[in-house]
PDB file of C-alpha atoms in Angstrom:
ATOM      1  CA  MET A 391     -14.076 -25.983   8.038  1.00 82.00           C
ATOM      2  CA  LYS A 392     -15.374 -28.763   5.805  1.00 94.00           C
ATOM      3  CA  SER A 393     -15.841 -26.645   2.701  1.00 97.00           C
ATOM      4  CA  VAL A 394     -15.765 -23.061   1.451  1.00 98.00           C
ATOM      5  CA  LYS A 395     -17.531 -21.521  -1.524  1.00 97.00           C
ATOM      6  CA  GLY A 396     -16.131 -18.733  -3.619  1.00 97.00           C
ATOM      7  CA  TYR A 397     -14.897 -17.498  -6.972  1.00 97.00           C
ATOM      8  CA  TRP A 398     -12.005 -18.469  -9.201  1.00 97.00           C
ATOM      9  CA  PHE A 399     -10.777 -17.133 -12.536  1.00 96.00           C
ATOM     10  CA  ALA A 400      -9.380 -19.548 -15.124  1.00 96.00           C
ATOM     11  CA  PRO A 401      -7.273 -19.112 -18.265  1.00 94.00           C
ATOM     12  CA  GLU A 402      -9.065 -18.710 -21.578  1.00 94.00           C
ATOM     13  CA  ASN A 403      -8.446 -22.361 -22.515  1.00 96.00           C
ATOM     14  CA  LYS A 404     -10.478 -23.485 -19.467  1.00 96.00           C
ATOM     15  CA  ARG A 405      -7.695 -25.766 -18.260  1.00 96.00           C
ATOM     16  CA  LEU A 406      -5.674 -25.800 -15.053  1.00 96.00           C
ATOM     17  CA  ALA A 407      -2.447 -23.829 -15.279  1.00 90.00           C
ATOM     18  CA  ASN A 408       1.112 -24.540 -14.090  1.00 88.00           C
ATOM     19  CA  GLY A 409       1.531 -27.612 -16.269  1.00 90.00           C
ATOM     20  CA  ASP A 410      -1.512 -29.427 -14.881  1.00 94.00           C
ATOM     21  CA  ASN A 411      -3.664 -28.919 -17.986  1.00 95.00           C
ATOM     22  CA  ARG A 412      -6.742 -30.781 -16.690  1.00 97.00           C
ATOM     23  CA  LYS A 413      -9.960 -29.664 -18.362  1.00 97.00           C
ATOM     24  CA  ILE A 414     -12.411 -27.629 -16.293  1.00 97.00           C
ATOM     25  CA  LYS A 415     -16.059 -28.691 -16.465  1.00 96.00           C
ATOM     26  CA  ILE A 416     -19.105 -27.801 -14.387  1.00 97.00           C
ATOM     27  CA  GLY A 417     -19.821 -30.491 -11.801  1.00 97.00           C
ATOM     28  CA  ILE A 418     -16.400 -32.112 -11.698  1.00 97.00           C
ATOM     29  CA  THR A 419     -13.971 -32.025  -8.773  1.00 98.00           C
ATOM     30  CA  HIS A 420     -10.235 -31.656  -9.196  1.00 98.00           C
ATOM     31  CA  LYS A 421      -7.901 -32.963  -6.490  1.00 98.00           C
ATOM     32  CA  VAL A 422      -4.214 -32.479  -5.729  1.00 97.00           C
ATOM     33  CA  LYS A 423      -1.909 -34.438  -3.472  1.00 96.00           C
ATOM     34  CA  GLY A 424       0.848 -33.268  -1.173  1.00 96.00           C
ATOM     35  CA  GLU A 425       1.136 -30.450   1.326  1.00 97.00           C
ATOM     36  CA  ILE A 426      -1.269 -27.582   0.616  1.00 97.00           C
ATOM     37  CA  ILE A 427       0.561 -24.235   0.699  1.00 97.00           C
ATOM     38  CA  PRO A 428      -1.142 -21.042  -0.495  1.00 96.00           C
ATOM     39  CA  CYS A 429       0.476 -19.530  -3.597  1.00 94.00           C
ATOM     40  CA  ARG A 430       2.653 -22.622  -4.004  1.00 94.00           C
ATOM     41  CA  HIS A 431       0.576 -25.791  -4.063  1.00 96.00           C
ATOM     42  CA  GLY A 432      -3.171 -26.224  -3.996  1.00 97.00           C
ATOM     43  CA  LEU A 433      -6.427 -25.376  -5.737  1.00 98.00           C
ATOM     44  CA  HIS A 434      -7.330 -21.807  -4.885  1.00 98.00           C
ATOM     45  CA  LEU A 435     -10.468 -19.710  -4.560  1.00 98.00           C
ATOM     46  CA  SER A 436     -11.582 -16.451  -2.958  1.00 97.00           C
ATOM     47  CA  LYS A 437     -14.839 -15.805  -1.154  1.00 97.00           C
ATOM     48  CA  ARG A 438     -15.172 -12.449  -2.881  1.00 95.00           C
ATOM     49  CA  PRO A 439     -14.775 -11.921  -6.645  1.00 94.00           C
ATOM     50  CA  PHE A 440     -12.756  -8.720  -6.247  1.00 91.00           C
ATOM     51  CA  ASP A 441     -10.180 -10.650  -4.221  1.00 93.00           C
ATOM     52  CA  ALA A 442     -10.125 -13.391  -6.852  1.00 94.00           C
ATOM     53  CA  LEU A 443      -9.234 -10.793  -9.500  1.00 90.00           C
ATOM     54  CA  SER A 444      -5.840 -10.171  -7.934  1.00 88.00           C
ATOM     55  CA  TYR A 445      -4.866 -13.788  -8.595  1.00 92.00           C
ATOM     56  CA  ALA A 446      -6.655 -14.234 -11.927  1.00 92.00           C
ATOM     57  CA  PRO A 447      -4.688 -15.994 -14.708  1.00 92.00           C
ATOM     58  CA  GLY A 448      -7.450 -15.186 -17.195  1.00 93.00           C
ATOM     59  CA  PRO A 449     -11.003 -13.837 -17.653  1.00 93.00           C
ATOM     60  CA  ILE A 450     -13.045 -17.056 -17.281  1.00 95.00           C
ATOM     61  CA  ILE A 451     -15.068 -16.890 -14.063  1.00 96.00           C
ATOM     62  CA  TYR A 452     -16.318 -19.869 -12.044  1.00 97.00           C
ATOM     63  CA  ARG A 453     -18.308 -20.289  -8.877  1.00 97.00           C
ATOM     64  CA  VAL A 454     -16.505 -23.037  -6.982  1.00 98.00           C
ATOM     65  CA  LYS A 455     -16.409 -25.008  -3.735  1.00 98.00           C
ATOM     66  CA  GLY A 456     -13.185 -25.909  -1.967  1.00 98.00           C
ATOM     67  CA  SER A 457     -12.956 -28.953   0.297  1.00 98.00           C
ATOM     68  CA  GLY A 458     -10.544 -31.497   1.726  1.00 98.00           C
ATOM     69  CA  VAL A 459      -7.561 -29.689   3.229  1.00 98.00           C
ATOM     70  CA  ILE A 460      -8.320 -25.955   3.357  1.00 98.00           C
ATOM     71  CA  ILE A 461      -5.590 -23.422   4.175  1.00 98.00           C
ATOM     72  CA  PRO A 462      -6.406 -19.687   4.394  1.00 97.00           C
ATOM     73  CA  HIS A 463      -4.084 -17.023   2.998  1.00 97.00           C
ATOM     74  CA  GLY A 464      -3.625 -13.400   4.019  1.00 92.00           C
ATOM     75  CA  ASN A 465      -4.642 -11.173   6.905  1.00 90.00           C
ATOM     76  CA  PRO A 466      -7.430 -10.397   6.293  1.00 88.00           C
ATOM     77  CA  ILE A 467      -8.027 -13.614   4.364  1.00 94.00           C
ATOM     78  CA  ASP A 468      -8.189 -13.016   0.614  1.00 94.00           C
ATOM     79  CA  LYS A 469      -8.106 -16.604  -0.647  1.00 97.00           C
ATOM     80  CA  TYR A 470      -7.980 -20.285   0.319  1.00 98.00           C
ATOM     81  CA  ALA A 471      -5.773 -23.077  -0.972  1.00 98.00           C
ATOM     82  CA  CYS A 472      -7.579 -26.428  -1.031  1.00 98.00           C
ATOM     83  CA  SER A 473      -6.815 -30.024  -1.882  1.00 98.00           C
ATOM     84  CA  GLU A 474     -10.135 -30.288  -3.755  1.00 98.00           C
ATOM     85  CA  ARG A 475     -12.104 -27.833  -5.871  1.00 98.00           C
ATOM     86  CA  THR A 476     -15.528 -28.408  -7.410  1.00 98.00           C
ATOM     87  CA  TYR A 477     -16.857 -26.243 -10.241  1.00 98.00           C
ATOM     88  CA  ILE A 478     -20.449 -25.270  -9.459  1.00 96.00           C
ATOM     89  CA  ALA A 479     -21.292 -22.731 -12.160  1.00 96.00           C
ATOM     90  CA  GLY A 480     -19.715 -20.384 -14.648  1.00 95.00           C
ATOM     91  CA  GLY A 481     -17.232 -20.920 -17.428  1.00 95.00           C
ATOM     92  CA  TYR A 482     -18.162 -17.439 -18.634  1.00 94.00           C
ATOM     93  CA  ASP A 483     -15.641 -15.169 -20.389  1.00 94.00           C
ATOM     94  CA  CYS A 484     -16.197 -11.911 -18.529  1.00 92.00           C
ATOM     95  CA  THR A 485     -13.601  -9.765 -20.334  1.00 92.00           C
ATOM     96  CA  ASP A 486     -16.176  -7.204 -21.453  1.00 90.00           C
ATOM     97  CA  LEU A 487     -17.838  -7.242 -18.047  1.00 92.00           C
ATOM     98  CA  LEU A 488     -14.506  -6.581 -16.360  1.00 91.00           C
ATOM     99  CA  ARG A 489     -13.793  -3.692 -18.699  1.00 86.00           C
ATOM    100  CA  LEU A 490     -17.157  -2.213 -17.741  1.00 89.00           C
ATOM    101  CA  PHE A 491     -16.364  -2.841 -14.074  1.00 90.00           C
ATOM    102  CA  SER A 492     -13.014  -1.058 -14.401  1.00 84.00           C
ATOM    103  CA  ARG A 493     -14.628   1.944 -16.045  1.00 85.00           C
ATOM    104  CA  LYS A 494     -17.220   2.168 -13.277  1.00 88.00           C
ATOM    105  CA  CYS A 495     -14.453   2.063 -10.677  1.00 85.00           C
ATOM    106  CA  ALA A 496     -12.538   4.775 -12.502  1.00 82.00           C
ATOM    107  CA  LEU A 497     -15.633   6.952 -12.632  1.00 86.00           C
ATOM    108  CA  ASP A 498     -15.920   6.633  -8.854  1.00 85.00           C
ATOM    109  CA  VAL A 499     -12.842   8.846  -8.554  1.00 80.00           C
ATOM    110  CA  ILE A 500     -12.993  10.878 -11.754  1.00 82.00           C
ATOM    111  CA  HIS A 501     -13.529  13.962  -9.605  1.00 83.00           C
ATOM    112  CA  LEU A 502     -10.075  13.568  -8.054  1.00 77.00           C
ATOM    113  CA  TRP A 503      -8.268  14.775 -11.173  1.00 75.00           C
ATOM    114  CA  ASP A 504      -8.938  17.156 -14.023  1.00 80.00           C
ATOM    115  CA  ALA A 505      -9.723  14.466 -16.570  1.00 80.00           C
ATOM    116  CA  PRO A 506      -9.950  15.579 -20.226  1.00 80.00           C
ATOM    117  CA  ASP A 507     -13.352  15.219 -21.866  1.00 86.00           C
ATOM    118  CA  ILE A 508     -12.180  12.345 -24.089  1.00 81.00           C
ATOM    119  CA  VAL A 509     -11.166  10.328 -21.032  1.00 81.00           C
ATOM    120  CA  LYS A 510     -14.531  10.953 -19.395  1.00 84.00           C
ATOM    121  CA  GLN A 511     -16.324  10.038 -22.608  1.00 87.00           C
ATOM    122  CA  TYR A 512     -14.412   6.782 -22.945  1.00 83.00           C
ATOM    123  CA  LEU A 513     -15.011   5.802 -19.334  1.00 85.00           C
ATOM    124  CA  LYS A 514     -18.724   6.513 -19.662  1.00 89.00           C
ATOM    125  CA  THR A 515     -19.274   4.834 -23.033  1.00 88.00           C
ATOM    126  CA  GLY A 516     -16.502   2.239 -23.477  1.00 84.00           C
ATOM    127  CA  ASP A 517     -16.318   3.278 -27.141  1.00 86.00           C
ATOM    128  CA  ASP A 518     -13.358   1.373 -28.593  1.00 80.00           C
ATOM    129  CA  LYS A 519     -12.770   4.180 -31.092  1.00 80.00           C
ATOM    130  CA  LEU A 520     -11.758   6.409 -28.189  1.00 80.00           C
ATOM    131  CA  ARG A 521      -9.416   3.923 -26.555  1.00 72.00           C
ATOM    132  CA  ALA A 522      -6.197   4.865 -28.356  1.00 73.00           C
ATOM    133  CA  ALA A 523      -6.845   8.578 -27.988  1.00 74.00           C
ATOM    134  CA  THR A 524      -7.616   8.126 -24.302  1.00 73.00           C
ATOM    135  CA  TRP A 525      -4.345   6.303 -23.742  1.00 69.00           C
ATOM    136  CA  ASP A 526      -2.419   9.091 -25.518  1.00 73.00           C
ATOM    137  CA  VAL A 527      -3.962  11.616 -23.152  1.00 70.00           C
ATOM    138  CA  VAL A 528      -3.185   9.466 -20.122  1.00 66.00           C
ATOM    139  CA  ARG A 529       0.394   8.925 -21.266  1.00 65.00           C
ATOM    140  CA  ASP A 530       0.897  12.690 -21.637  1.00 65.00           C
ATOM    141  CA  ALA A 531      -0.558  13.202 -18.171  1.00 64.00           C
ATOM    142  CA  VAL A 532       1.849  10.621 -16.792  1.00 56.00           C
ATOM    143  CA  ARG A 533       4.812  12.376 -18.339  1.00 62.00           C
ATOM    144  CA  ALA A 534       3.708  15.715 -16.904  1.00 62.00           C
ATOM    145  CA  ALA A 535       3.048  14.250 -13.469  1.00 57.00           C
ATOM    146  CA  ALA A 536       6.381  12.436 -13.470  1.00 55.00           C
ATOM    147  CA  TRP A 537       8.316  15.548 -14.480  1.00 54.00           C
ATOM    148  CA  ALA A 538       6.573  17.663 -11.854  1.00 60.00           C
ATOM    149  CA  ALA A 539       7.380  15.039  -9.252  1.00 54.00           C
ATOM    150  CA  VAL A 540      11.034  15.059 -10.285  1.00 50.00           C
ATOM    151  CA  ARG A 541      11.361  18.779  -9.895  1.00 55.00           C
ATOM    152  CA  ALA A 542       9.536  18.880  -6.561  1.00 58.00           C
ATOM    153  CA  ALA A 543      11.466  15.959  -5.154  1.00 50.00           C
ATOM    154  CA  VAL A 544      14.832  17.239  -6.324  1.00 51.00           C
ATOM    155  CA  ARG A 545      14.258  20.474  -4.491  1.00 56.00           C
ATOM    156  CA  ALA A 546      13.377  18.613  -1.304  1.00 53.00           C
ATOM    157  CA  ALA A 547      15.782  15.710  -1.143  1.00 50.00           C
ATOM    158  CA  ALA A 548      18.387  13.587  -2.809  1.00 48.00           C
ATOM    159  CA  TRP A 549      18.091  11.810  -6.159  1.00 44.00           C
ATOM    160  CA  ASP A 550      16.797   8.589  -4.620  1.00 49.00           C
ATOM    161  CA  ALA A 551      13.812  10.399  -3.192  1.00 49.00           C
ATOM    162  CA  ALA A 552      13.179  12.088  -6.520  1.00 46.00           C
ATOM    163  CA  TRP A 553      13.184   8.837  -8.410  1.00 46.00           C
ATOM    164  CA  ALA A 554      10.871   7.222  -5.880  1.00 50.00           C
ATOM    165  CA  ALA A 555       8.484  10.130  -6.285  1.00 47.00           C
ATOM    166  CA  VAL A 556       8.599   9.830 -10.058  1.00 45.00           C
ATOM    167  CA  ARG A 557       7.723   6.179  -9.926  1.00 49.00           C
ATOM    168  CA  ALA A 558       4.876   6.771  -7.495  1.00 48.00           C
ATOM    169  CA  ALA A 559       3.436   9.703  -9.413  1.00 46.00           C
ATOM    170  CA  ALA A 560       3.637   7.969 -12.775  1.00 45.00           C
ATOM    171  CA  TRP A 561       2.168   4.740 -11.454  1.00 45.00           C
ATOM    172  CA  ASP A 562      -0.715   6.486  -9.719  1.00 49.00           C
ATOM    173  CA  ALA A 563      -1.442   8.661 -12.733  1.00 47.00           C
ATOM    174  CA  VAL A 564      -1.555   5.722 -15.112  1.00 43.00           C
ATOM    175  CA  ARG A 565      -3.776   3.586 -12.941  1.00 47.00           C
ATOM    176  CA  ALA A 566      -6.027   6.338 -11.633  1.00 47.00           C
ATOM    177  CA  ALA A 567      -6.749   7.343 -15.231  1.00 47.00           C
ATOM    178  CA  VAL A 568      -7.406   3.672 -15.965  1.00 42.00           C
ATOM    179  CA  ARG A 569      -6.125   2.033 -19.069  1.00 44.00           C
ATOM    180  CA  ALA A 570      -9.567   0.443 -18.924  1.00 42.00           C
ATOM    181  CA  ALA A 571      -9.307  -1.541 -22.123  1.00 42.00           C
ATOM    182  CA  ALA A 572      -7.133  -4.615 -21.826  1.00 41.00           C
ATOM    183  CA  TRP A 573      -7.796  -7.496 -19.429  1.00 43.00           C
ATOM    184  CA  ASP A 574      -5.239  -6.407 -16.840  1.00 48.00           C
ATOM    185  CA  ALA A 575      -6.864  -2.979 -16.670  1.00 49.00           C
ATOM    186  CA  ALA A 576      -9.808  -4.530 -14.856  1.00 49.00           C
ATOM    187  CA  TRP A 577      -7.694  -5.270 -11.818  1.00 47.00           C
ATOM    188  CA  ASP A 578      -5.356  -2.283 -12.194  1.00 53.00           C
ATOM    189  CA  ALA A 579      -8.206   0.192 -12.292  1.00 51.00           C
ATOM    190  CA  ALA A 580     -10.130  -1.375  -9.447  1.00 48.00           C
ATOM    191  CA  TRP A 581      -7.050  -1.615  -7.265  1.00 50.00           C
ATOM    192  CA  ASP A 582      -5.899   1.951  -7.734  1.00 55.00           C
ATOM    193  CA  THR A 583      -9.260   3.631  -7.594  1.00 50.00           C
ATOM    194  CA  ALA A 584      -9.305   2.131  -4.114  1.00 47.00           C
ATOM    195  CA  ARG A 585      -5.906   3.686  -3.406  1.00 52.00           C
ATOM    196  CA  ALA A 586      -7.115   7.039  -4.704  1.00 54.00           C
ATOM    197  CA  THR A 587     -10.158   6.863  -2.449  1.00 47.00           C
ATOM    198  CA  VAL A 588      -7.936   6.012   0.475  1.00 46.00           C
ATOM    199  CA  ARG A 589      -6.011   9.268   0.115  1.00 51.00           C
ATOM    200  CA  ALA A 590      -9.165  11.192   1.036  1.00 49.00           C
ATOM    201  CA  ALA A 591      -9.768   9.516   4.409  1.00 46.00           C
ATOM    202  CA  ALA A 592      -8.328   7.259   7.038  1.00 53.00           C
ATOM    203  CA  TRP A 593      -6.546   4.320   5.406  1.00 56.00           C
ATOM    204  CA  ALA A 594      -8.266   1.369   7.023  1.00 64.00           C
ATOM    205  CA  ALA A 595     -11.814   2.735   6.946  1.00 69.00           C
ATOM    206  CA  ALA A 596     -11.619   4.006   3.370  1.00 70.00           C
ATOM    207  CA  TRP A 597      -9.930   0.867   2.122  1.00 71.00           C
ATOM    208  CA  ASP A 598     -12.485  -1.457   3.701  1.00 78.00           C
ATOM    209  CA  ALA A 599     -15.362   0.693   2.490  1.00 81.00           C
ATOM    210  CA  TYR A 600     -14.136   0.743  -1.084  1.00 80.00           C
ATOM    211  CA  ILE A 601     -13.301  -2.955  -1.202  1.00 83.00           C
ATOM    212  CA  ASN A 602     -16.783  -3.755   0.088  1.00 87.00           C
ATOM    213  CA  LYS A 603     -18.296  -1.485  -2.535  1.00 88.00           C
ATOM    214  CA  ALA A 604     -16.207  -3.018  -5.321  1.00 88.00           C
ATOM    215  CA  ASN A 605     -17.165  -6.511  -4.220  1.00 90.00           C
ATOM    216  CA  ARG A 606     -20.859  -5.676  -4.102  1.00 92.00           C
ATOM    217  CA  ARG A 607     -20.641  -4.168  -7.563  1.00 92.00           C
ATOM    218  CA  LEU A 608     -18.706  -7.045  -9.112  1.00 92.00           C
ATOM    219  CA  THR A 609     -20.828  -9.703  -7.382  1.00 93.00           C
ATOM    220  CA  SER A 610     -23.965  -8.068  -8.745  1.00 93.00           C
ATOM    221  CA  MET A 611     -22.518  -7.821 -12.258  1.00 93.00           C
ATOM    222  CA  LEU A 612     -21.462 -11.487 -12.233  1.00 93.00           C
ATOM    223  CA  SER A 613     -24.590 -12.880 -10.589  1.00 90.00           C
ATOM    224  CA  ARG A 614     -26.610 -13.592 -13.738  1.00 83.00           C
ATOM    225  CA  HIS A 615     -23.696 -15.541 -15.217  1.00 86.00           C
ATOM    226  CA  LEU A 616     -23.143 -17.657 -12.102  1.00 87.00           C
ATOM    227  CA  LYS A 617     -26.619 -18.888 -11.217  1.00 73.00           C
ATOM    228  CA  THR A 618     -26.581 -22.245  -9.439  1.00 57.00           C
TER     229      THR A 618
END
């Protein structure tokens, strides 16, 4: 493989992280020396924007090309570490777009829980005035779900099992409801709406189907900001 094109998210200052601090500009190519090891040393990118979100250090999206030494990561592959990375297009702060994306993902599975009207209204409109109230509702739901999980698990098994159930129930409840406001909610919501969808069908098929859907949605939403 001589080159690979994909997506990469940058910090808000549009500079390389981890002490590198080189400025990112459209058309330039950054290079690194030494052994290329995914997650440890190299210039990364993902072919699909949804995959890139899981490694995003910030909300600035770029369309990029990796070249030189190219090492894949994951099975299935979710990113590449390269010795060279060229910035083709982008530099766009997509915070608001990602919030919209997260709300759309949450609405995909809104039918899987008895969401209060204020949560539905926030997810549909993105009205910032509803954000705090929505989080209060979600937090109460988490507490209720966690307590119910404690009682059910205690009846069935030892304390360790109960605590594990609490953690799982609370985590799922928070993410499935989608904090949907801050930057990290974009990934959290997308990730766990996928998990919620998975519970309704076979793991592999449902997971692949939802990831493909999320990628199509996010690619479409980003396309007008990443024209080359």
